Short mmCIF file of C-alpha atoms in Angstrom, two decimals:
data_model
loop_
_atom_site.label_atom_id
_atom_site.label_comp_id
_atom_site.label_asym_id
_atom_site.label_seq_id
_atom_site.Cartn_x
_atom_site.Cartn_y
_atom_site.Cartn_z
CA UNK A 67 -17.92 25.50 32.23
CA UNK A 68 -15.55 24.19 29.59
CA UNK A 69 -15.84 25.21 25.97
CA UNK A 70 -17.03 22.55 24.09
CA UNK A 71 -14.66 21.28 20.73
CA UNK A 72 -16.22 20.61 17.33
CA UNK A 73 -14.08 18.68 15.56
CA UNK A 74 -14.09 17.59 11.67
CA UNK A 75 -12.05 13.86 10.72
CA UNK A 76 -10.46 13.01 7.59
CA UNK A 77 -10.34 9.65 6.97
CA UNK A 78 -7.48 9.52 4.20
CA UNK A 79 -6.55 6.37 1.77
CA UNK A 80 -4.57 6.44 -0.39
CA UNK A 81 -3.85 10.55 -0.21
CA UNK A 82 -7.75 11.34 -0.41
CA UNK A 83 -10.34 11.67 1.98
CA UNK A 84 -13.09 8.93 1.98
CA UNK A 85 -16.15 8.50 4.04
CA UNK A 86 -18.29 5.19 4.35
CA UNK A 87 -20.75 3.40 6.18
CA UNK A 88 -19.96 1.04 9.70
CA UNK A 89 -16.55 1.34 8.68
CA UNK A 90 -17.70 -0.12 5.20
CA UNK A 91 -18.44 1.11 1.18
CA UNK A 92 -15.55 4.08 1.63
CA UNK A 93 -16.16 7.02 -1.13
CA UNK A 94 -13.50 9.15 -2.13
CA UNK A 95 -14.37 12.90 -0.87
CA UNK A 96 -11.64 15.67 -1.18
CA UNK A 97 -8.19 16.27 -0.90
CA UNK A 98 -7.01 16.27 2.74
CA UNK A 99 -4.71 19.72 2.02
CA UNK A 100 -7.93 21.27 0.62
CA UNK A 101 -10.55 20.15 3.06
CA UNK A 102 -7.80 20.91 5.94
CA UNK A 103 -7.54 24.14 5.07
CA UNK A 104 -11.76 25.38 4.55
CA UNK A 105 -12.03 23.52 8.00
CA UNK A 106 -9.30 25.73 9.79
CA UNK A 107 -10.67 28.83 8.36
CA UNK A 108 -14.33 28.12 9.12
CA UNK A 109 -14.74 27.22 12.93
CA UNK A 110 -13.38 24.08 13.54
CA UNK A 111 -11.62 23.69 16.85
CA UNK A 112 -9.26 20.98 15.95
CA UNK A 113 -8.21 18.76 12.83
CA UNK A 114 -8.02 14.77 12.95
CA UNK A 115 -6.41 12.73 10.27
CA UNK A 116 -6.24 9.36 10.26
CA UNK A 117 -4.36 7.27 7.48
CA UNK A 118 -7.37 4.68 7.66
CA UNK A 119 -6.02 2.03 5.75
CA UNK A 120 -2.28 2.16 7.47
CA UNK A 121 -2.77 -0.39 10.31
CA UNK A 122 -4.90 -2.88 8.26
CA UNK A 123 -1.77 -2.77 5.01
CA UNK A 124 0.96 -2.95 7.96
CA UNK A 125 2.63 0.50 6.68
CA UNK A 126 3.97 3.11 7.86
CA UNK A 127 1.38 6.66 8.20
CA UNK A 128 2.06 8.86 4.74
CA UNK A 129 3.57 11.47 6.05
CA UNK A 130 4.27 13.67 2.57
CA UNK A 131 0.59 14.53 2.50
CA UNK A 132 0.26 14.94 6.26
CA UNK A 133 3.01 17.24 5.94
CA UNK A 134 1.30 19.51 3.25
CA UNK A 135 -1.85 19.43 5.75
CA UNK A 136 0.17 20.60 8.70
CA UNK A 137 1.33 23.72 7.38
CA UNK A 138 -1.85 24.82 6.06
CA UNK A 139 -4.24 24.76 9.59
CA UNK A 140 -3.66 26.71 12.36
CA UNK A 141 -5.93 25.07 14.54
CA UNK A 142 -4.44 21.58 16.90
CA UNK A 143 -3.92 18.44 14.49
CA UNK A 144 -4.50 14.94 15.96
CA UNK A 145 -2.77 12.38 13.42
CA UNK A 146 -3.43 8.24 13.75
CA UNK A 147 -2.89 5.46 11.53
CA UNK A 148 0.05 2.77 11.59
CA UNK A 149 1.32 4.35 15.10
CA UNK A 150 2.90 1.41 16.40
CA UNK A 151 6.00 2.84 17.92
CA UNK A 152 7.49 5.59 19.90
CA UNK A 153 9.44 6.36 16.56
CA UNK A 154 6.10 6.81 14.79
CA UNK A 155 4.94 9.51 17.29
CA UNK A 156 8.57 11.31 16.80
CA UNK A 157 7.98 10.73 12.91
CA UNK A 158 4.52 12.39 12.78
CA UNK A 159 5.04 14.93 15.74
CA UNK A 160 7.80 16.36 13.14
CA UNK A 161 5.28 16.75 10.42
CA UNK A 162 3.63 18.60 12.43
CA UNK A 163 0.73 17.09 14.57
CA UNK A 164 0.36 17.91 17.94
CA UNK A 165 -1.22 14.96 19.02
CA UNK A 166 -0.94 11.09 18.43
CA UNK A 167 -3.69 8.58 18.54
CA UNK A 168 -2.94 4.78 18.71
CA UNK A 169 -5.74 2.29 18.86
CA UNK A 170 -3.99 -0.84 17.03
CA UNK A 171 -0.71 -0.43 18.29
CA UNK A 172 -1.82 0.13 21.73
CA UNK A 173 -3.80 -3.33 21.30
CA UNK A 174 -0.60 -4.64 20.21
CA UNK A 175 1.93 -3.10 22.60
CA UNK A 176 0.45 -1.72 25.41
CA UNK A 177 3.51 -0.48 26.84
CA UNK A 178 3.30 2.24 23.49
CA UNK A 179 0.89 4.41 25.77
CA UNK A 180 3.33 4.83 28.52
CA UNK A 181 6.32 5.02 26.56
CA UNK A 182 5.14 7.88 24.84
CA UNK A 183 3.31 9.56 27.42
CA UNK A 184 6.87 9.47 29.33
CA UNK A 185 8.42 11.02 26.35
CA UNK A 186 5.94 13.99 24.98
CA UNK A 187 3.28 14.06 27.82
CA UNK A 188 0.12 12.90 28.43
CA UNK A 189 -1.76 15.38 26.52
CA UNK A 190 0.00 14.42 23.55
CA UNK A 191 -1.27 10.86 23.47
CA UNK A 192 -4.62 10.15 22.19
CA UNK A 193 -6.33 6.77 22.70
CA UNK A 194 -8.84 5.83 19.40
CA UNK A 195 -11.02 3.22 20.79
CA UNK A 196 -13.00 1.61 18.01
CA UNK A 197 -15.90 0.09 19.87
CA UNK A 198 -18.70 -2.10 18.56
CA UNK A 199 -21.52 -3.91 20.56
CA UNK A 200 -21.13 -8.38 20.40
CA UNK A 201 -23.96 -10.26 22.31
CA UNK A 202 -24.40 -7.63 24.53
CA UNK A 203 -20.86 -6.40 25.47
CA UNK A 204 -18.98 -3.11 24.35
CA UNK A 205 -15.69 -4.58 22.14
CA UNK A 206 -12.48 -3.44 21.43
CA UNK A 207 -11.50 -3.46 17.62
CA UNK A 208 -8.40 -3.45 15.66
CA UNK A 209 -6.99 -2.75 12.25
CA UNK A 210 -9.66 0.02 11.26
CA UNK A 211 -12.28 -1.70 12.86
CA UNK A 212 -12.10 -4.91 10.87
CA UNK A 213 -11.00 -7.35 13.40
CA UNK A 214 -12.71 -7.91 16.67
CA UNK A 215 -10.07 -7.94 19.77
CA UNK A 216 -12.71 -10.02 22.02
CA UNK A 217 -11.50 -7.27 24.65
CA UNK A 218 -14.23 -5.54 26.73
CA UNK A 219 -13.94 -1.83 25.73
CA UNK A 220 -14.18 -0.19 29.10
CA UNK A 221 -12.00 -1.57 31.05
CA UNK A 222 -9.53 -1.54 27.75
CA UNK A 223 -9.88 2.58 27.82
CA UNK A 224 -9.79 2.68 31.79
CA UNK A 225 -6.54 0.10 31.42
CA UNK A 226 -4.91 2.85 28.94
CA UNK A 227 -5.95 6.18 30.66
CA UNK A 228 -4.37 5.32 33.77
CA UNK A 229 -1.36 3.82 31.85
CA UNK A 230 -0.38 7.78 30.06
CA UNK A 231 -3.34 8.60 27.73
CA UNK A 232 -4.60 12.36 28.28
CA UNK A 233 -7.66 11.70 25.53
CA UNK A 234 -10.15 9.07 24.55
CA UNK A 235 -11.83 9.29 20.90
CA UNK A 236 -14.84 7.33 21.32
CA UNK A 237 -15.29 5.92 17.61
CA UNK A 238 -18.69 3.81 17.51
CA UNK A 239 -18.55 1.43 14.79
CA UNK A 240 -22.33 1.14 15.18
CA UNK A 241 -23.58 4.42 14.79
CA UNK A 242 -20.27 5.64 12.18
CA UNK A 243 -21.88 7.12 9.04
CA UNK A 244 -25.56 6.13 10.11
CA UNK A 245 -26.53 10.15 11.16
CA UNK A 246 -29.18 8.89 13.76
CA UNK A 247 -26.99 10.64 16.04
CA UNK A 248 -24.59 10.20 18.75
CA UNK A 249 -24.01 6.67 20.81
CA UNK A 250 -25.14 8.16 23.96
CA UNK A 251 -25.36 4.81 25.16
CA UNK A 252 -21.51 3.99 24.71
CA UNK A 253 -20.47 7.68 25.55
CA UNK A 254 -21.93 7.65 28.95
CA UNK A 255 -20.59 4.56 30.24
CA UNK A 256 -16.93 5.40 28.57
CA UNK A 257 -17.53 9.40 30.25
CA UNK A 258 -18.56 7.73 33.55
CA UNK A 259 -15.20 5.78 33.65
CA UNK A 260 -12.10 8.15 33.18
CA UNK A 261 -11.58 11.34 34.08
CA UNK A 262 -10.03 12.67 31.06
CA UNK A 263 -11.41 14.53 27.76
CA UNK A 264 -13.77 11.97 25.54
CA UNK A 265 -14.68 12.99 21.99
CA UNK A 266 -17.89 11.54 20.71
CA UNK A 267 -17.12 9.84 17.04
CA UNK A 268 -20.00 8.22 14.82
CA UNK A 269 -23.16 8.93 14.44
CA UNK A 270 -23.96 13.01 13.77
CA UNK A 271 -26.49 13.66 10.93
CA UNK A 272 -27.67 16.91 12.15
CA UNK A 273 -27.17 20.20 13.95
CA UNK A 274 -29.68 19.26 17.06
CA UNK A 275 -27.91 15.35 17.48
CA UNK A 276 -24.81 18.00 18.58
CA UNK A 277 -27.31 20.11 21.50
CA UNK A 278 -28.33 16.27 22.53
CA UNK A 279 -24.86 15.38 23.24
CA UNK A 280 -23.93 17.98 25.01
CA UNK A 281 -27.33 18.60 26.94
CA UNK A 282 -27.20 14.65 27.77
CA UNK A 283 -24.02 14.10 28.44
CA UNK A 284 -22.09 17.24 29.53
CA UNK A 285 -19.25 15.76 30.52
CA UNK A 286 -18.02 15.40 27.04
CA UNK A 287 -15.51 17.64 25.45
CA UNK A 288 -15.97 17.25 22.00
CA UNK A 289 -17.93 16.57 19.02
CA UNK A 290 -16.10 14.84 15.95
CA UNK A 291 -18.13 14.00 12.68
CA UNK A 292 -17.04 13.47 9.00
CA UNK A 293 -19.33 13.80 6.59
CA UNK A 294 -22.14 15.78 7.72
CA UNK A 295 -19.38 18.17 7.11
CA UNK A 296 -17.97 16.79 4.07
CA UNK A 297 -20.76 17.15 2.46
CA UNK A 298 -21.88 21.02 3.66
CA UNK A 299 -25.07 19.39 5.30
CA UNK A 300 -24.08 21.15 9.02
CA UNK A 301 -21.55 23.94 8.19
CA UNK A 302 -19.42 24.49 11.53
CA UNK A 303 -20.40 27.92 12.18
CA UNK A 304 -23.85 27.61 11.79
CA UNK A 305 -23.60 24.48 14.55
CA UNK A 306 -21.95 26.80 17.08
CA UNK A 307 -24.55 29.43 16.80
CA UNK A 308 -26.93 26.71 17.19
CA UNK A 309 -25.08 25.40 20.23
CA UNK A 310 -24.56 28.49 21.55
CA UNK A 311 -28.78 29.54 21.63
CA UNK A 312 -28.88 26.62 23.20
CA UNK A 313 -26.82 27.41 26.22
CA UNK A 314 -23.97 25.28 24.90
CA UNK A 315 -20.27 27.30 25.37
CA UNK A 316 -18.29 27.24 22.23
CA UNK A 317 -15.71 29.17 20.69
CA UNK A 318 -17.01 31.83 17.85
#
């Protein structure tokens, strides 16, 4: 059985974490140096960072403060947010992230996904799929979730796993910041289509919406929520020890 990943996101603009609703009414948080740094000494399995605002003001990722995060965690660092070329992944790979995730720049270029997967490997590439339901179909969106693609989502993610990308963050734009747990909907029919990791995004509000993911839908790898852990409402190692009594594997 694999270990399953629990994974806090910071959502930075403008060199502070924020945290909203549906995407919407962001609230500033912490710094991303602090908050980086509790999280790697308390449990988490892996750090994402996403420049949330990059894509949508057609800049380039800030990579000063991305910098300071990297070289104060020592647990893996997924960084996304105004990737758009294979320079970008060189550019933040340098700061010190170990993984990439495109979603706007894939939508853009899809030939980004195999480029880089060419260059630094499958595993390095990370595929953000922002996914929201419209009359009745799972769509693809862009620019932090603010513009609707009109692409179905599935056969989007399918398209760019078999293209070079080793990892799908599922990000449900319906259930983000809601806490009435997981899309299990969504998750299953994205989990049920490729055959490589998928990270449940949007949705967590407690301890036990964690044991239903996992119990429901075992084949996915990884848990990521905001702020439910933000805001010290599920502290990491109290989840695993939850997860654990309930037959879930997890790294203490």
């Amino acid at each position: 059985m694999i270990t399953k990943r629990i994974i806090p996101c910071l959502d930075v603009r403008n060199g502070r974490v924020v945290k909203g609703t549906n995407f919407q009414g962001l609230r500033d948080v912490s710094s991303p140096v602090e908050l980086g740094k509790y999280y790697s000494d308390n449990g988490a399995d892996e750090l994402v960072f996403y420049d949330i605002t990059a894509s949508a003001e057609g800049r380039r990722l800030f990579t000063d403060i991305l910098t300071e995060v990297a070289a104060t965690i020592f647990i893996p660092l997924t960084v996304g947010g105004g990737i758009n070329t294979v320079e970008d992944f060189d550019r933040v790979l340098k700061c010190g992230a170990d993984k990439v995730s495109v979603n706007s720049g894939a939508i853009r270029n899809p030939d980004l996904i195999p480029q880089a997967a060419r260059l630094y490997g499958d595993q390095c590439v990370v595929l953000s799929a922002d996914v929201k339901r419209v009359d009745g179909q799972f769509r693809v969106f862009a620019k932090g979730g603010r513009e609707d693609t009109g692409m179905e989502a599935i056969s989007w993610i399918k398209r760019c796993v078999s293209s070079g990308a080793g990892e799908v963050v599922l990000n449900s734009i319906d259930t983000d910041g809601v806490k009435q747990g997981f899309d299990l909907e969504m998750l299953e029919a994205v989990s049920n289509a490729v055959d490589v990791p998928v990270i449940a995004s949007g949705g967590a509000g407690c301890e036990k919406d964690f044991v239903e993911l996992f119990h429901r839908l075992p084949k996915v790898d990884a848990g990521l929520a905001a702020s439910i852990f933000h805001f010290g409402q599920v502290k990491i190692p109290d989840l695993k020890r939850t997860l654990r009594d309930n037959n879930i594997l997890v790294r203490l």
